[in-house]
């Protein structure tokens, strides 16, 4: 039997990284790393792992993802989300390794009245968004074979996520309040990863938006989860102003998936993915 292709997965203990380790293990020999193995800011360690393993693909799922925390820890946010991805891309280029990095809808201001395309000018509202945008720029300017898969509102098994927390709170309290003035595309980690594996097979480079189809507000998303789970709880709609979180979020962060569709890849609607997630994992 021919040897499997090798993949390095960074951030392998996170929500997306853990799912990636499982999904990619079918066709790849997986080399998973997280904080306990080495910090992605450690250039020497990174270089040594990539040069030793010489994978076909490196997938960077590591990031500082605490959006409100980033407001207080600006330096950490820029080091992990902004500078480290550029170094990973450079090392991958040096060893001719294809590199996939994840971007976020939070690089946009949310002022646009229609969906954001890959060509739209980013204008982040938060430190998290600015740090992630810096990461995108550095990955692209490193000049290797790199793909930035921008995604949004991720949920799935492994780690904390919005849906698991909502279901828990609804069961406990019988009533929850959820913002109704931010719209986006909730995305199931496994749907994103299947899409990314397809893109990896084609060695697509540049920037691509990858999310489940359809759109909704956090209120719609929570209401659907409670309905699908069959919980008798009241979901109250509130405004972002009322929640008053440290980091501003875009009101509209719907990422257009037209480019992906034009390449021949269709992702199912978010409701179908949410039903599957709830049935299998909650
Ligand atoms: N979650 C979303 O809604 C969402 C939306 C759009 C885009 N994205 C992007 O998708 C990617 C994956 O997100 P996720 O939700 O799976 O994140 P996550 O669950 O927070 O996982 C990130 C992983 O990276 C690790 N990590 C953090 N700093 C590190 C460092 N300096 N060195 C090595 N490992 C480090 C974390 O370890 P610790 O837990 O120990 O810190 C964690 O295991 C990120 O690029 C994120 O920006 C996420």
PDB file of C-alpha atoms and ligand atoms in Angstrom, residues 11 13-17 34-35 38-41 60-65 80 102-105 128 132 151-154, ligand 1:
ATOM      1  CA  UNK A  11      -3.956  23.958  17.129  1.00  0.00           C
ATOM      2  CA  UNK A  13      -6.574  20.433  20.530  1.00  0.00           C
ATOM      3  CA  UNK A  14      -8.934  23.263  19.561  1.00  0.00           C
ATOM      4  CA  UNK A  15     -12.508  22.945  18.261  1.00  0.00           C
ATOM      5  CA  UNK A  16     -11.542  22.960  14.572  1.00  0.00           C
ATOM      6  CA  UNK A  17      -8.142  21.310  15.046  1.00  0.00           C
ATOM      7  CA  UNK A  34      -0.807  22.201  20.120  1.00  0.00           C
ATOM      8  CA  UNK A  35       0.464  24.506  22.854  1.00  0.00           C
ATOM      9  CA  UNK A  38       5.277  23.989  21.055  1.00  0.00           C
ATOM     10  CA  UNK A  39       4.083  27.555  20.739  1.00  0.00           C
ATOM     11  CA  UNK A  40       3.460  28.591  17.123  1.00  0.00           C
ATOM     12  CA  UNK A  41       5.366  31.809  17.946  1.00  0.00           C
ATOM     13  CA  UNK A  60      -3.094  26.114  10.928  1.00  0.00           C
ATOM     14  CA  UNK A  61      -6.055  25.853  13.308  1.00  0.00           C
ATOM     15  CA  UNK A  62      -4.136  27.565  16.137  1.00  0.00           C
ATOM     16  CA  UNK A  63      -5.251  31.059  17.083  1.00  0.00           C
ATOM     17  CA  UNK A  64      -6.021  33.295  20.016  1.00  0.00           C
ATOM     18  CA  UNK A  65      -9.797  33.171  19.586  1.00  0.00           C
ATOM     19  CA  UNK A  80      -0.426  34.607  17.588  1.00  0.00           C
ATOM     20  CA  UNK A 102      -8.196  30.100   8.586  1.00  0.00           C
ATOM     21  CA  UNK A 103      -9.563  33.619   8.357  1.00  0.00           C
ATOM     22  CA  UNK A 104     -12.619  35.183   9.949  1.00  0.00           C
ATOM     23  CA  UNK A 105     -15.723  37.206   9.075  1.00  0.00           C
ATOM     24  CA  UNK A 128      -9.229  40.189  17.148  1.00  0.00           C
ATOM     25  CA  UNK A 132      -6.511  38.132  12.043  1.00  0.00           C
ATOM     26  CA  UNK A 151     -15.142  31.162   7.765  1.00  0.00           C
ATOM     27  CA  UNK A 152     -17.701  32.275  10.347  1.00  0.00           C
ATOM     28  CA  UNK A 153     -19.662  31.336  13.473  1.00  0.00           C
ATOM     29  CA  UNK A 154     -18.015  27.932  13.925  1.00  0.00           C
TER      30      UNK A 154
HETATM   31  N1  LIG B   1     -14.685  29.847  16.401  1.00  0.00           N
HETATM   32  C1  LIG B   1     -15.218  30.601  15.453  1.00  0.00           C
HETATM   33  O1  LIG B   1     -16.398  30.964  15.495  1.00  0.00           O
HETATM   34  C2  LIG B   1     -14.376  31.040  14.281  1.00  0.00           C
HETATM   35  C3  LIG B   1     -14.973  31.840  13.282  1.00  0.00           C
HETATM   36  C4  LIG B   1     -14.196  32.231  12.195  1.00  0.00           C
HETATM   37  C5  LIG B   1     -12.871  31.838  12.091  1.00  0.00           C
HETATM   38  N2  LIG B   1     -12.324  31.076  13.077  1.00  0.00           N
HETATM   39  C6  LIG B   1     -10.917  30.691  12.952  1.00  0.00           C
HETATM   40  O2  LIG B   1     -10.840  29.260  12.891  1.00  0.00           O
HETATM   41  C7  LIG B   1      -9.613  28.811  13.486  1.00  0.00           C
HETATM   42  C8  LIG B   1      -9.905  27.757  14.544  1.00  0.00           C
HETATM   43  O3  LIG B   1     -10.718  28.321  15.560  1.00  0.00           O
HETATM   44  P1  LIG B   1     -11.258  27.468  16.808  1.00  0.00           P
HETATM   45  O4  LIG B   1     -12.573  28.030  17.158  1.00  0.00           O
HETATM   46  O5  LIG B   1     -11.112  26.015  16.549  1.00  0.00           O
HETATM   47  O6  LIG B   1     -10.224  27.923  17.936  1.00  0.00           O
HETATM   48  P2  LIG B   1      -9.934  27.249  19.363  1.00  0.00           P
HETATM   49  O7  LIG B   1     -10.964  26.245  19.709  1.00  0.00           O
HETATM   50  O8  LIG B   1      -9.699  28.396  20.301  1.00  0.00           O
HETATM   51  O9  LIG B   1      -8.570  26.477  19.124  1.00  0.00           O
HETATM   52  C9  LIG B   1      -7.346  27.138  18.964  1.00  0.00           C
HETATM   53  C10 LIG B   1      -6.252  26.210  19.439  1.00  0.00           C
HETATM   54  O10 LIG B   1      -5.010  26.880  19.238  1.00  0.00           O
HETATM   55  C11 LIG B   1      -4.233  26.750  20.427  1.00  0.00           C
HETATM   56  N3  LIG B   1      -3.301  27.855  20.533  1.00  0.00           N
HETATM   57  C12 LIG B   1      -3.560  29.137  20.903  1.00  0.00           C
HETATM   58  N4  LIG B   1      -2.426  29.861  20.897  1.00  0.00           N
HETATM   59  C13 LIG B   1      -1.439  29.022  20.518  1.00  0.00           C
HETATM   60  C14 LIG B   1      -0.028  29.181  20.347  1.00  0.00           C
HETATM   61  N5  LIG B   1       0.548  30.365  20.555  1.00  0.00           N
HETATM   62  N6  LIG B   1       0.701  28.119  19.975  1.00  0.00           N
HETATM   63  C15 LIG B   1       0.114  26.906  19.776  1.00  0.00           C
HETATM   64  N7  LIG B   1      -1.214  26.693  19.921  1.00  0.00           N
HETATM   65  C16 LIG B   1      -1.976  27.736  20.297  1.00  0.00           C
HETATM   66  C17 LIG B   1      -5.272  26.794  21.530  1.00  0.00           C
HETATM   67  O11 LIG B   1      -4.720  26.319  22.735  1.00  0.00           O
HETATM   68  P3  LIG B   1      -5.309  26.919  24.119  1.00  0.00           P
HETATM   69  O12 LIG B   1      -6.735  26.519  24.184  1.00  0.00           O
HETATM   70  O13 LIG B   1      -4.435  26.271  25.135  1.00  0.00           O
HETATM   71  O14 LIG B   1      -5.131  28.401  24.028  1.00  0.00           O
HETATM   72  C18 LIG B   1      -6.358  25.904  20.943  1.00  0.00           C
HETATM   73  O15 LIG B   1      -6.102  24.537  21.184  1.00  0.00           O
HETATM   74  C19 LIG B   1      -8.937  30.082  14.004  1.00  0.00           C
HETATM   75  O16 LIG B   1      -8.035  30.549  13.044  1.00  0.00           O
HETATM   76  C20 LIG B   1     -10.071  31.078  14.137  1.00  0.00           C
HETATM   77  O17 LIG B   1      -9.617  32.411  14.062  1.00  0.00           O
HETATM   78  C21 LIG B   1     -13.038  30.666  14.170  1.00  0.00           C
END
